[in-house]
CSV table of C-alpha atoms in Angstrom, one decimal:
chain,number,residue,atom,x,y,z
A,10,ARG,CA,0.0,0.0,-0.1
A,11,ARG,CA,1.2,3.6,-1.1
A,12,GLY,CA,1.0,5.0,2.5
A,13,GLU,CA,3.0,2.3,4.2
A,14,MET,CA,5.7,2.5,1.6
A,15,GLY,CA,5.9,6.1,1.8
A,16,ALA,CA,6.0,5.7,5.8
A,17,ALA,CA,8.9,3.2,5.4
A,18,ARG,CA,10.9,5.6,2.9
A,19,ALA,CA,10.3,8.6,5.1
A,20,THR,CA,11.9,7.0,8.1
A,21,GLN,CA,15.0,5.9,6.2
A,22,LEU,CA,16.5,9.3,6.4
A,23,ILE,CA,16.9,8.9,10.4
A,24,ASN,CA,19.0,6.0,9.4
A,25,ASN,CA,21.6,8.3,7.9
A,26,GLU,CA,24.1,9.3,10.7
A,27,VAL,CA,25.0,12.8,9.4
A,28,PHE,CA,20.9,13.7,9.3
A,29,ARG,CA,20.8,12.2,13.0
A,30,ALA,CA,23.6,14.6,14.1
A,31,PHE,CA,22.2,17.5,12.1
A,32,ALA,CA,18.7,16.7,13.6
A,33,THR,CA,20.1,16.4,17.2
A,34,TYR,CA,22.2,19.8,16.9
A,35,ALA,CA,19.4,21.7,15.0
A,36,ALA,CA,16.8,20.7,18.0
A,37,ILE,CA,19.3,21.7,20.6
A,38,VAL,CA,19.8,25.3,19.3
A,39,LEU,CA,16.2,25.9,18.2
A,40,LEU,CA,15.3,24.8,22.1
A,41,LYS,CA,18.2,27.3,22.9
A,42,MET,CA,16.5,30.0,21.0
A,43,MET,CA,12.9,29.0,22.2
A,44,LEU,CA,14.5,29.5,25.9
A,45,MET,CA,14.9,33.1,25.1
A,46,SER,CA,11.2,33.7,25.4
A,47,LEU,CA,11.0,32.2,29.0
A,48,ILE,CA,14.0,34.5,29.8
A,49,THR,CA,11.9,37.5,28.4
A,50,ALA,CA,9.0,36.8,30.2
A,51,TYR,CA,10.8,36.2,33.6
A,52,PHE,CA,12.6,39.5,33.3
A,53,ARG,CA,9.4,41.3,32.3
A,54,LEU,CA,7.4,39.7,35.3
A,55,THR,CA,10.4,40.3,37.8
A,56,ARG,CA,11.1,43.9,36.8
A,57,LYS,CA,7.4,44.5,36.0
A,58,ALA,CA,8.2,46.0,32.6
A,59,PHE,CA,5.3,45.2,30.0
A,60,VAL,CA,4.3,46.5,26.7
A,61,ASN,CA,0.6,45.6,26.2
A,62,PRO,CA,-2.1,47.3,28.0
A,63,GLU,CA,-4.0,44.2,28.5
A,64,ASP,CA,-0.8,42.5,30.3
A,65,ILE,CA,-1.0,45.0,33.1
A,66,ALA,CA,-4.9,44.6,33.8
A,67,SER,CA,-4.4,42.6,36.9
A,68,PHE,CA,-2.2,45.5,38.4
A,69,GLY,CA,-5.4,47.7,38.8
A,70,LYS,CA,-6.3,50.5,36.4
A,71,GLY,CA,-5.3,54.2,36.0
A,72,GLU,CA,-2.0,55.9,36.3
A,73,SER,CA,-0.8,53.3,39.0
A,74,ALA,CA,-0.8,50.5,36.6
A,75,LYS,CA,0.4,52.5,33.5
A,76,LYS,CA,3.9,52.9,35.3
A,77,TYR,CA,4.4,49.0,34.4
A,78,LEU,CA,4.1,50.2,30.6
A,79,ARG,CA,7.8,50.6,30.4
A,80,THR,CA,10.9,49.3,28.9
A,81,ASP,CA,13.5,47.6,31.3
A,82,PRO,CA,17.3,47.1,30.3
A,83,ASP,CA,17.2,43.5,31.1
A,84,VAL,CA,14.2,42.7,29.3
A,85,GLU,CA,15.5,44.6,26.0
A,86,ARG,CA,18.7,42.8,26.4
A,87,ALA,CA,17.0,39.5,26.6
A,88,ARG,CA,15.1,40.6,23.3
A,89,ARG,CA,18.2,41.4,21.7
A,90,VAL,CA,19.7,37.9,22.2
A,91,HIS,CA,16.5,36.4,20.9
A,92,LEU,CA,16.6,38.5,18.1
A,93,ASN,CA,20.2,37.5,17.3
A,94,ASP,CA,19.3,34.1,17.5
A,95,LEU,CA,16.5,34.7,15.0
A,96,GLU,CA,19.3,36.1,12.8
A,97,ASN,CA,21.9,33.3,13.3
A,98,VAL,CA,20.3,30.2,14.2
A,99,ILE,CA,17.5,30.1,11.6
A,100,PRO,CA,20.1,30.4,8.9
A,101,PHE,CA,22.3,27.6,10.6
A,102,VAL,CA,19.0,25.2,10.5
A,103,GLY,CA,18.2,26.3,7.0
A,104,ILE,CA,21.6,25.9,5.4
A,105,GLY,CA,22.7,23.1,7.9
A,106,LEU,CA,19.7,21.0,6.4
A,107,LEU,CA,20.9,21.5,3.0
A,108,TYR,CA,24.4,20.6,3.9
A,109,ALA,CA,23.4,17.3,5.8
A,110,LEU,CA,21.5,16.4,2.5
A,111,SER,CA,24.5,17.3,0.2
A,112,GLY,CA,26.4,14.1,1.5
A,113,PRO,CA,29.2,15.3,3.7
A,114,GLU,CA,31.6,13.5,5.7
A,115,LEU,CA,30.4,12.5,9.2
A,116,SER,CA,33.4,13.8,10.7
A,117,SER,CA,33.3,17.3,8.8
A,118,ALA,CA,29.5,17.6,9.6
A,119,LEU,CA,29.9,17.0,13.3
A,120,LEU,CA,32.8,19.5,13.5
A,121,HIS,CA,30.7,22.1,11.9
A,122,PHE,CA,27.4,21.4,14.2
A,123,ARG,CA,29.4,20.9,17.5
A,124,ILE,CA,31.5,24.4,17.0
A,125,PHE,CA,28.1,26.1,16.0
A,126,THR,CA,26.2,24.7,18.9
A,127,GLY,CA,29.1,25.4,21.2
A,128,ALA,CA,29.6,29.1,19.9
A,129,ARG,CA,25.9,30.0,20.4
A,130,ILE,CA,25.7,28.8,23.8
A,131,LEU,CA,28.8,31.0,24.6
A,132,HIS,CA,27.1,33.7,22.7
A,133,THR,CA,24.0,33.6,25.0
A,134,LEU,CA,26.0,33.7,28.1
A,135,ALA,CA,28.4,36.5,26.8
A,136,TYR,CA,25.2,38.5,26.2
A,137,LEU,CA,23.2,38.1,29.2
A,138,ILE,CA,25.8,38.0,31.8
A,139,PRO,CA,27.4,40.4,30.0
A,140,LEU,CA,30.9,39.4,29.5
A,141,PRO,CA,33.4,42.0,28.3
A,142,GLN,CA,33.9,42.2,24.6
A,143,PRO,CA,35.2,40.8,22.4
A,144,GLY,CA,33.7,37.6,24.1
A,145,ARG,CA,30.3,38.0,22.5
A,146,GLY,CA,31.7,39.3,19.2
A,147,LEU,CA,34.0,36.3,19.0
A,148,SER,CA,31.4,33.7,19.7
A,149,TRP,CA,29.0,35.3,17.2
A,150,ALA,CA,31.6,35.2,14.5
A,151,VAL,CA,32.5,31.6,14.9
A,152,GLY,CA,28.9,30.9,14.5
A,153,TYR,CA,28.7,32.9,11.5
A,154,ALA,CA,32.0,31.4,9.9
A,155,VAL,CA,30.5,27.9,10.4
A,156,THR,CA,27.3,28.7,8.7
A,157,PHE,CA,29.3,30.2,5.8
A,158,SER,CA,31.5,27.3,5.4
A,159,MET,CA,28.5,25.1,5.4
A,160,ALA,CA,26.9,27.3,2.6
A,161,TYR,CA,30.1,27.1,0.7
A,162,ASN,CA,30.2,23.1,0.7
A,163,VAL,CA,26.2,23.3,-0.3
A,164,LEU,CA,26.8,25.5,-3.2
A,165,ARG,CA,29.8,23.5,-4.3
A,166,ALA,CA,27.8,20.3,-4.2
A,167,VAL,CA,24.5,21.3,-5.6
A,168,TRP,CA,25.4,24.4,-7.8
A,169,HIS,CA,22.2,24.8,-10.3
A,170,LEU,CA,21.6,28.4,-11.1
B,5,ARG,CA,18.7,8.7,-16.6
B,6,ARG,CA,20.2,10.4,-13.3
B,7,GLY,CA,17.9,13.5,-13.4
B,8,GLU,CA,14.6,11.3,-14.0
B,9,MET,CA,15.5,8.8,-11.2
B,10,GLY,CA,16.1,11.8,-8.8
B,11,ALA,CA,12.9,13.4,-9.7
B,12,ALA,CA,10.8,10.1,-9.0
B,13,ARG,CA,12.7,9.7,-5.8
B,14,ALA,CA,12.2,13.2,-4.6
B,15,THR,CA,8.4,13.0,-5.2
B,16,GLN,CA,8.0,9.8,-3.2
B,17,LEU,CA,8.1,11.9,0.1
B,18,ILE,CA,4.8,13.4,-0.8
B,19,ASN,CA,3.4,9.8,-0.8
B,20,ASN,CA,4.1,10.0,3.0
B,21,GLU,CA,1.0,10.8,5.1
B,22,VAL,CA,2.7,12.3,7.9
B,23,PHE,CA,4.9,14.3,5.6
B,24,ARG,CA,1.8,15.7,3.8
B,25,ALA,CA,0.2,16.5,7.0
B,26,PHE,CA,3.3,18.6,8.0
B,27,ALA,CA,3.7,20.0,4.8
B,28,THR,CA,-0.2,21.2,4.9
B,29,TYR,CA,0.0,22.7,8.3
B,30,ALA,CA,3.7,24.3,7.8
B,31,ALA,CA,2.2,26.0,4.8
B,32,ILE,CA,-1.0,27.4,6.6
B,33,VAL,CA,1.0,28.8,9.5
B,34,LEU,CA,3.8,30.2,7.3
B,35,LEU,CA,1.0,31.9,5.4
B,36,LYS,CA,-0.9,33.2,8.5
B,37,MET,CA,2.7,34.5,9.5
B,38,MET,CA,3.1,36.4,6.2
B,39,LEU,CA,-0.6,37.8,6.5
B,40,MET,CA,0.9,39.9,9.2
B,41,SER,CA,2.9,42.0,6.6
B,42,LEU,CA,-0.5,42.8,5.2
B,43,ILE,CA,-1.9,43.8,8.3
B,44,THR,CA,0.8,46.0,9.2
B,45,ALA,CA,0.9,47.6,6.0
B,46,TYR,CA,-3.0,48.0,6.3
B,47,PHE,CA,-2.3,49.9,9.8
B,48,ARG,CA,0.5,52.0,8.5
B,49,LEU,CA,-1.7,53.2,5.4
B,50,THR,CA,-5.1,53.8,7.6
B,51,ARG,CA,-3.2,55.1,10.5
B,52,LYS,CA,-0.5,57.4,8.4
B,53,ALA,CA,2.5,56.1,10.5
B,54,PHE,CA,5.5,55.5,8.6
B,55,VAL,CA,9.0,55.0,9.2
B,56,ASN,CA,11.1,55.6,6.1
B,57,PRO,CA,11.3,59.2,4.8
B,58,GLU,CA,10.8,57.9,1.2
B,59,ASP,CA,7.6,56.4,2.0
B,60,ILE,CA,6.1,59.7,3.0
B,61,ALA,CA,7.3,61.4,-0.4
B,62,SER,CA,3.7,61.3,-2.0
B,63,PHE,CA,2.4,63.4,1.2
B,64,GLY,CA,4.4,66.2,0.2
B,65,LYS,CA,7.7,67.8,1.7
B,66,GLY,CA,9.1,69.4,4.7
B,67,GLU,CA,6.9,69.4,8.2
B,68,SER,CA,3.7,68.6,6.9
B,69,ALA,CA,4.5,65.4,5.6
B,70,LYS,CA,7.3,64.7,8.5
B,71,LYS,CA,4.2,64.2,11.1
B,72,TYR,CA,3.6,61.1,9.2
B,73,LEU,CA,6.9,59.5,10.4
B,74,ARG,CA,5.7,58.2,13.7
B,75,THR,CA,4.8,55.2,15.8
B,76,ASP,CA,1.1,54.2,16.1
B,77,PRO,CA,-0.3,51.8,18.6
B,78,ASP,CA,-2.0,49.4,16.2
B,79,VAL,CA,1.1,49.4,14.0
B,80,GLU,CA,3.5,48.5,16.8
B,81,ARG,CA,0.7,45.8,17.9
B,82,ALA,CA,0.6,44.3,14.6
B,83,ARG,CA,4.4,44.3,14.5
B,84,ARG,CA,4.8,42.5,17.7
B,85,VAL,CA,2.3,39.9,16.6
B,86,HIS,CA,4.6,39.4,13.5
B,87,LEU,CA,7.9,39.1,15.5
B,88,ASN,CA,6.0,36.6,18.1
B,89,ASP,CA,5.2,34.6,14.9
B,90,LEU,CA,8.9,34.7,13.7
B,91,GLU,CA,9.7,33.5,17.3
B,92,ASN,CA,7.4,30.8,17.4
B,93,VAL,CA,6.1,29.6,13.8
B,94,ILE,CA,9.7,29.3,12.4
B,95,PRO,CA,10.8,26.8,15.4
B,96,PHE,CA,7.7,24.8,14.6
B,97,VAL,CA,8.5,24.4,10.9
B,98,GLY,CA,12.1,23.4,11.5
B,99,ILE,CA,11.5,21.1,14.5
B,100,GLY,CA,8.1,19.9,12.9
B,101,LEU,CA,10.2,18.9,9.6
B,102,LEU,CA,12.4,16.9,11.9
B,103,TYR,CA,9.7,15.4,13.7
B,104,ALA,CA,7.9,14.2,10.2
B,105,LEU,CA,11.0,12.6,9.2
B,106,SER,CA,11.7,11.0,12.3
B,107,GLY,CA,8.8,8.1,11.7
B,108,PRO,CA,6.0,9.2,14.1
B,109,GLU,CA,2.5,7.9,14.4
B,110,LEU,CA,0.2,9.6,11.9
B,111,SER,CA,-2.2,10.1,14.7
B,112,SER,CA,0.2,11.7,17.1
B,113,ALA,CA,1.8,13.9,14.4
B,114,LEU,CA,-1.7,15.2,13.4
B,115,LEU,CA,-2.5,15.9,17.0
B,116,HIS,CA,0.6,18.1,17.3
B,117,PHE,CA,0.3,19.8,13.9
B,118,ARG,CA,-3.5,20.7,14.8
B,119,ILE,CA,-3.1,21.7,18.1
B,120,PHE,CA,-0.3,24.1,17.2
B,121,THR,CA,-2.0,25.5,14.4
B,122,GLY,CA,-5.4,26.2,16.2
B,123,ALA,CA,-3.3,27.8,19.2
B,124,ARG,CA,-1.2,30.3,16.8
B,125,ILE,CA,-4.9,31.3,15.1
B,126,LEU,CA,-6.2,32.1,18.5
B,127,HIS,CA,-3.0,33.8,19.5
B,128,THR,CA,-3.1,36.1,16.7
B,129,LEU,CA,-6.8,36.8,17.3
B,130,ALA,CA,-6.3,37.2,20.9
B,131,TYR,CA,-3.2,39.7,20.3
B,132,LEU,CA,-4.7,41.7,17.7
B,133,ILE,CA,-8.2,42.3,19.2
B,134,PRO,CA,-7.0,42.0,21.9
B,135,LEU,CA,-8.6,39.7,24.2
B,136,PRO,CA,-8.2,39.9,28.0
B,137,GLN,CA,-5.2,37.9,29.6
B,138,PRO,CA,-4.5,35.0,29.9
B,139,GLY,CA,-6.3,34.5,26.5
B,140,ARG,CA,-3.0,35.5,24.4
B,141,GLY,CA,-0.6,33.9,27.3
B,142,LEU,CA,-2.5,30.4,27.2
B,143,SER,CA,-2.6,30.3,23.5
B,144,TRP,CA,1.3,31.1,23.4
B,145,ALA,CA,2.0,28.6,26.0
B,146,VAL,CA,0.2,25.8,24.1
B,147,GLY,CA,1.9,26.3,20.8
B,148,TYR,CA,5.4,26.4,22.7
B,149,ALA,CA,4.5,23.0,24.5
B,150,VAL,CA,3.6,21.4,21.4
B,151,THR,CA,7.0,22.4,19.6
B,152,PHE,CA,8.7,21.0,22.8
B,153,SER,CA,6.9,18.0,22.8
B,154,MET,CA,7.9,17.5,19.0
B,155,ALA,CA,11.6,18.4,19.7
B,156,TYR,CA,11.6,15.9,22.8
B,157,ASN,CA,10.4,13.2,20.4
B,158,VAL,CA,13.0,14.1,17.7
B,159,LEU,CA,15.9,14.0,20.1
B,160,ARG,CA,14.5,10.7,21.4
B,161,ALA,CA,14.3,9.1,17.9
B,162,VAL,CA,17.8,10.7,16.4
B,163,TRP,CA,20.2,11.4,19.3
B,164,HIS,CA,23.6,11.5,17.8
B,165,LEU,CA,26.0,14.1,19.6
C,28,ARG,CA,25.4,-2.0,6.6
C,29,ARG,CA,22.8,0.2,7.7
C,30,GLY,CA,24.8,3.6,7.9
C,31,GLU,CA,26.3,3.1,4.8
C,32,MET,CA,22.8,2.7,3.1
C,33,GLY,CA,21.5,5.5,5.1
C,34,ALA,CA,24.3,7.8,3.8
C,35,ALA,CA,23.8,6.5,0.0
C,36,ARG,CA,20.1,7.3,0.2
C,37,ALA,CA,20.3,10.7,1.7
C,38,THR,CA,22.7,11.8,-0.9
C,39,GLN,CA,20.3,10.8,-3.7
C,40,LEU,CA,18.2,13.9,-3.2
C,41,ILE,CA,20.8,16.0,-4.3
C,42,ASN,CA,20.5,14.0,-7.7
C,43,ASN,CA,17.4,15.6,-8.1
C,44,GLU,CA,17.4,18.7,-10.2
C,45,VAL,CA,14.8,20.7,-8.6
C,46,PHE,CA,16.3,20.3,-5.2
C,47,ARG,CA,19.5,21.3,-6.6
C,48,ALA,CA,18.2,24.5,-7.8
C,49,PHE,CA,16.4,25.2,-4.5
C,50,ALA,CA,19.5,24.4,-2.5
C,51,THR,CA,21.5,26.9,-4.6
C,52,TYR,CA,18.8,29.5,-4.5
C,53,ALA,CA,18.0,29.1,-0.8
C,54,ALA,CA,21.9,29.3,-0.1
C,55,ILE,CA,22.2,32.4,-1.9
C,56,VAL,CA,19.3,34.4,-0.2
C,57,LEU,CA,20.1,33.0,3.2
C,58,LEU,CA,23.8,34.3,2.5
C,59,LYS,CA,22.0,37.6,1.5
C,60,MET,CA,20.2,37.8,4.8
C,61,MET,CA,23.3,37.1,6.6
C,62,LEU,CA,25.1,39.9,4.9
C,63,MET,CA,23.0,42.4,6.7
C,64,SER,CA,24.7,41.7,10.0
C,65,LEU,CA,27.9,42.7,8.5
C,66,ILE,CA,26.3,46.0,7.0
C,67,THR,CA,24.7,46.6,10.3
C,68,ALA,CA,28.0,45.9,12.1
C,69,TYR,CA,29.7,48.4,9.5
C,70,PHE,CA,27.2,51.2,10.2
C,71,ARG,CA,27.4,50.8,13.9
C,72,LEU,CA,31.2,50.9,13.9
C,73,THR,CA,31.7,54.0,11.3
C,74,ARG,CA,28.7,56.0,13.0
C,75,LYS,CA,29.5,55.1,16.5
C,76,ALA,CA,26.0,54.0,17.3
C,77,PHE,CA,25.9,51.1,19.9
C,78,VAL,CA,23.2,49.7,22.3
C,79,ASN,CA,25.3,47.6,24.6
C,80,PRO,CA,27.3,49.4,27.4
C,81,GLU,CA,29.8,46.6,27.1
C,82,ASP,CA,30.4,47.4,23.6
C,83,ILE,CA,31.6,51.1,24.1
C,84,ALA,CA,34.0,50.2,27.1
C,85,SER,CA,37.1,50.7,24.7
C,86,PHE,CA,35.9,54.3,24.1
C,87,GLY,CA,36.6,55.2,27.9
C,88,LYS,CA,34.3,55.4,30.8
C,89,GLY,CA,31.8,58.0,31.9
C,90,GLU,CA,29.6,60.6,29.8
C,91,SER,CA,32.3,60.8,27.2
C,92,ALA,CA,31.6,57.1,26.0
C,93,LYS,CA,28.0,57.2,26.8
C,94,LYS,CA,27.3,59.3,23.9
C,95,TYR,CA,27.9,56.5,21.8
C,96,LEU,CA,24.8,54.7,23.1
C,97,ARG,CA,22.7,55.9,20.5
C,98,THR,CA,20.6,55.1,17.7
C,99,ASP,CA,21.7,56.3,14.2
C,100,PRO,CA,19.4,56.6,10.9
C,101,ASP,CA,21.6,54.4,8.8
C,102,VAL,CA,21.9,51.6,11.5
C,103,GLU,CA,18.2,51.4,12.1
C,104,ARG,CA,17.5,51.1,8.3
C,105,ALA,CA,20.2,48.3,8.1
C,106,ARG,CA,18.2,46.8,11.0
C,107,ARG,CA,14.8,47.3,9.0
C,108,VAL,CA,16.4,45.4,6.1
C,109,HIS,CA,17.5,42.4,8.0
C,110,LEU,CA,14.1,42.2,9.9
C,111,ASN,CA,12.1,42.4,6.7
C,112,ASP,CA,14.6,39.5,5.4
C,113,LEU,CA,13.7,37.4,8.4
C,114,GLU,CA,10.0,38.0,7.6
C,115,ASN,CA,10.4,37.2,3.8
C,116,VAL,CA,13.5,35.0,3.2
C,117,ILE,CA,12.7,32.3,5.8
C,118,PRO,CA,8.9,31.7,4.7
C,119,PHE,CA,10.7,31.3,1.1
C,120,VAL,CA,12.8,28.8,2.4
C,121,GLY,CA,10.3,26.8,4.4
C,122,ILE,CA,7.7,26.9,1.8
C,123,GLY,CA,10.2,26.5,-1.1
C,124,LEU,CA,11.7,23.3,0.7
C,125,LEU,CA,8.2,21.7,0.5
C,126,TYR,CA,7.5,23.0,-2.9
C,127,ALA,CA,10.7,21.3,-4.3
C,128,LEU,CA,9.8,18.3,-2.4
C,129,SER,CA,6.3,18.5,-4.1
C,130,GLY,CA,7.4,17.4,-7.4
C,131,PRO,CA,7.1,20.6,-9.6
C,132,GLU,CA,8.1,21.0,-13.2
C,133,LEU,CA,12.1,22.0,-13.2
C,134,SER,CA,11.0,25.1,-15.5
C,135,SER,CA,8.5,26.2,-13.1
C,136,ALA,CA,10.4,25.7,-10.0
C,137,LEU,CA,13.5,27.7,-11.6
C,138,LEU,CA,11.0,30.7,-12.6
C,139,HIS,CA,9.7,30.8,-8.8
C,140,PHE,CA,13.3,30.5,-7.2
C,141,ARG,CA,14.8,33.1,-9.8
C,142,ILE,CA,12.3,35.6,-9.6
C,143,PHE,CA,12.3,35.6,-5.8
C,144,THR,CA,16.0,35.9,-5.4
C,145,GLY,CA,16.1,38.7,-8.1
C,146,ALA,CA,13.2,40.5,-6.3
C,147,ARG,CA,15.0,40.2,-3.0
C,148,ILE,CA,18.2,41.5,-4.1
C,149,LEU,CA,16.5,44.6,-5.6
C,150,HIS,CA,14.4,44.9,-2.4
C,151,THR,CA,17.6,45.5,-0.3
C,152,LEU,CA,19.2,47.6,-2.9
C,153,ALA,CA,16.0,49.8,-3.0
C,154,TYR,CA,15.8,49.9,1.0
C,155,LEU,CA,19.7,50.8,1.6
C,156,ILE,CA,20.4,53.1,-1.4
C,157,PRO,CA,17.2,54.1,-0.7
C,158,LEU,CA,15.2,54.3,-4.2
C,159,PRO,CA,12.2,56.4,-4.4
C,160,GLN,CA,8.9,54.3,-3.9
C,161,PRO,CA,7.3,52.2,-5.1
C,162,GLY,CA,10.8,50.5,-6.0
C,163,ARG,CA,10.9,48.8,-2.5
C,164,GLY,CA,7.1,48.1,-2.4
C,165,LEU,CA,7.0,46.6,-5.6
C,166,SER,CA,10.1,44.4,-5.2
C,167,TRP,CA,8.7,43.5,-1.6
C,168,ALA,CA,5.3,42.5,-3.6
C,169,VAL,CA,7.0,40.4,-6.2
C,170,GLY,CA,8.8,38.2,-3.6
C,171,TYR,CA,5.7,38.0,-1.5
C,172,ALA,CA,3.7,36.7,-4.7
C,173,VAL,CA,6.2,34.1,-5.5
C,174,THR,CA,6.2,32.6,-2.0
C,175,PHE,CA,2.4,32.5,-2.0
C,176,SER,CA,2.2,30.9,-5.4
C,177,MET,CA,4.6,28.3,-4.2
C,178,ALA,CA,2.5,27.9,-1.0
C,179,TYR,CA,-0.5,27.5,-3.2
C,180,ASN,CA,1.1,24.6,-5.3
C,181,VAL,CA,2.3,23.0,-2.0
C,182,LEU,CA,-1.0,22.7,-0.7
C,183,ARG,CA,-2.9,21.6,-3.9
C,184,ALA,CA,-0.2,18.9,-4.0
C,185,VAL,CA,-0.2,17.6,-0.5
C,186,TRP,CA,-3.4,18.6,1.2
C,187,HIS,CA,-3.8,16.4,4.2
C,188,LEU,CA,-5.5,18.1,7.2
């Protein structure tokens, strides 16, 4: 039957070691990115700094509640980490998927995935603590270079304009 | 011939029911996310609130036009919905693809995809109307939990550090 | 052996011409999006406009350094291009992958990928120079329409609610 054959085929990709490694690291960095939502929410609640009027309704009405509609340095910092993740983690996932499907050596692929994941975890720590520069800048650059290297390998393997 | 064989193989994935379901819901939530561009543009035009000087050139020059370079609460709200979609819909698409390829039961997969899609449509409505909290918060949390559950299933199926 | 068979299978997708074309154009537009990080950094450094206190530590301490914690029109413009890319390039990559796997004609697929890539390069130029409207608006709309057309084709090919 067609459905079963399709199901059998689709699951074969997860027998591929490079794909399994990619899926593992992609899930880890996407979860790390999603964690920023919780960190931002934590700072919003503890610093009492909100942006939507409906979010402060439980604090009462009028001027006494309106003071909680404000920006807070910790909230804004967490939001910048989140945006930086959107700008860097998502290209890694997109280009990394194409790279994993382009048939690289397992050892090369693992090197790319591990360095990127380590660099982005360091980047988040460097941004949130914050560490003095160039800590954050270097960890950003390492992740950027890894994604660029994967893109180069993809383009060399698939080039078809 | 190589090209034809490749073409035949690539189309086999769409015979897989889980993949078809994923592609359907992923396209729906990505289109919903893209809809936010149109809603933001609608508010910018009707509220006359722009950010780029070249966008208000048709309103004339000088101070009379410059007043349209301003922020507007409805525009900012639509932009926040869009950013929240980037932060939540894109991880769903990335993790959901890995999940769909990891060979889940069709019924489990459909449950994940349907709850996420419903939750994100409710989230958009709750944010834009806006509904009193915790409407928006709960719909956000449901979508977040679904993505987290898929990530857990992916990591259990593919774990390869 | 299982690993080798999986490896052989995974690399077959890159024998598919539509997938090769998608991977080529997806890598190009993702690299173009990533380029915005460098352009923003260039404007931050040349305009001396930063957002994190730790980034201006090398400029000295106290009020003389604090003046570099400011917004700059060129920096903000580059950031808006980057955000617009996140909102448009990422849906193209997600929907485009599903579209490439849904078995379209190579000629139709190439038409979609080429128009989108051209439109987004024009959009970046129109935004950064900036060109008078409707240059930027039209290039944005063309990319949006291409992604919408691919989503329509995906939903027609895979529909499974």
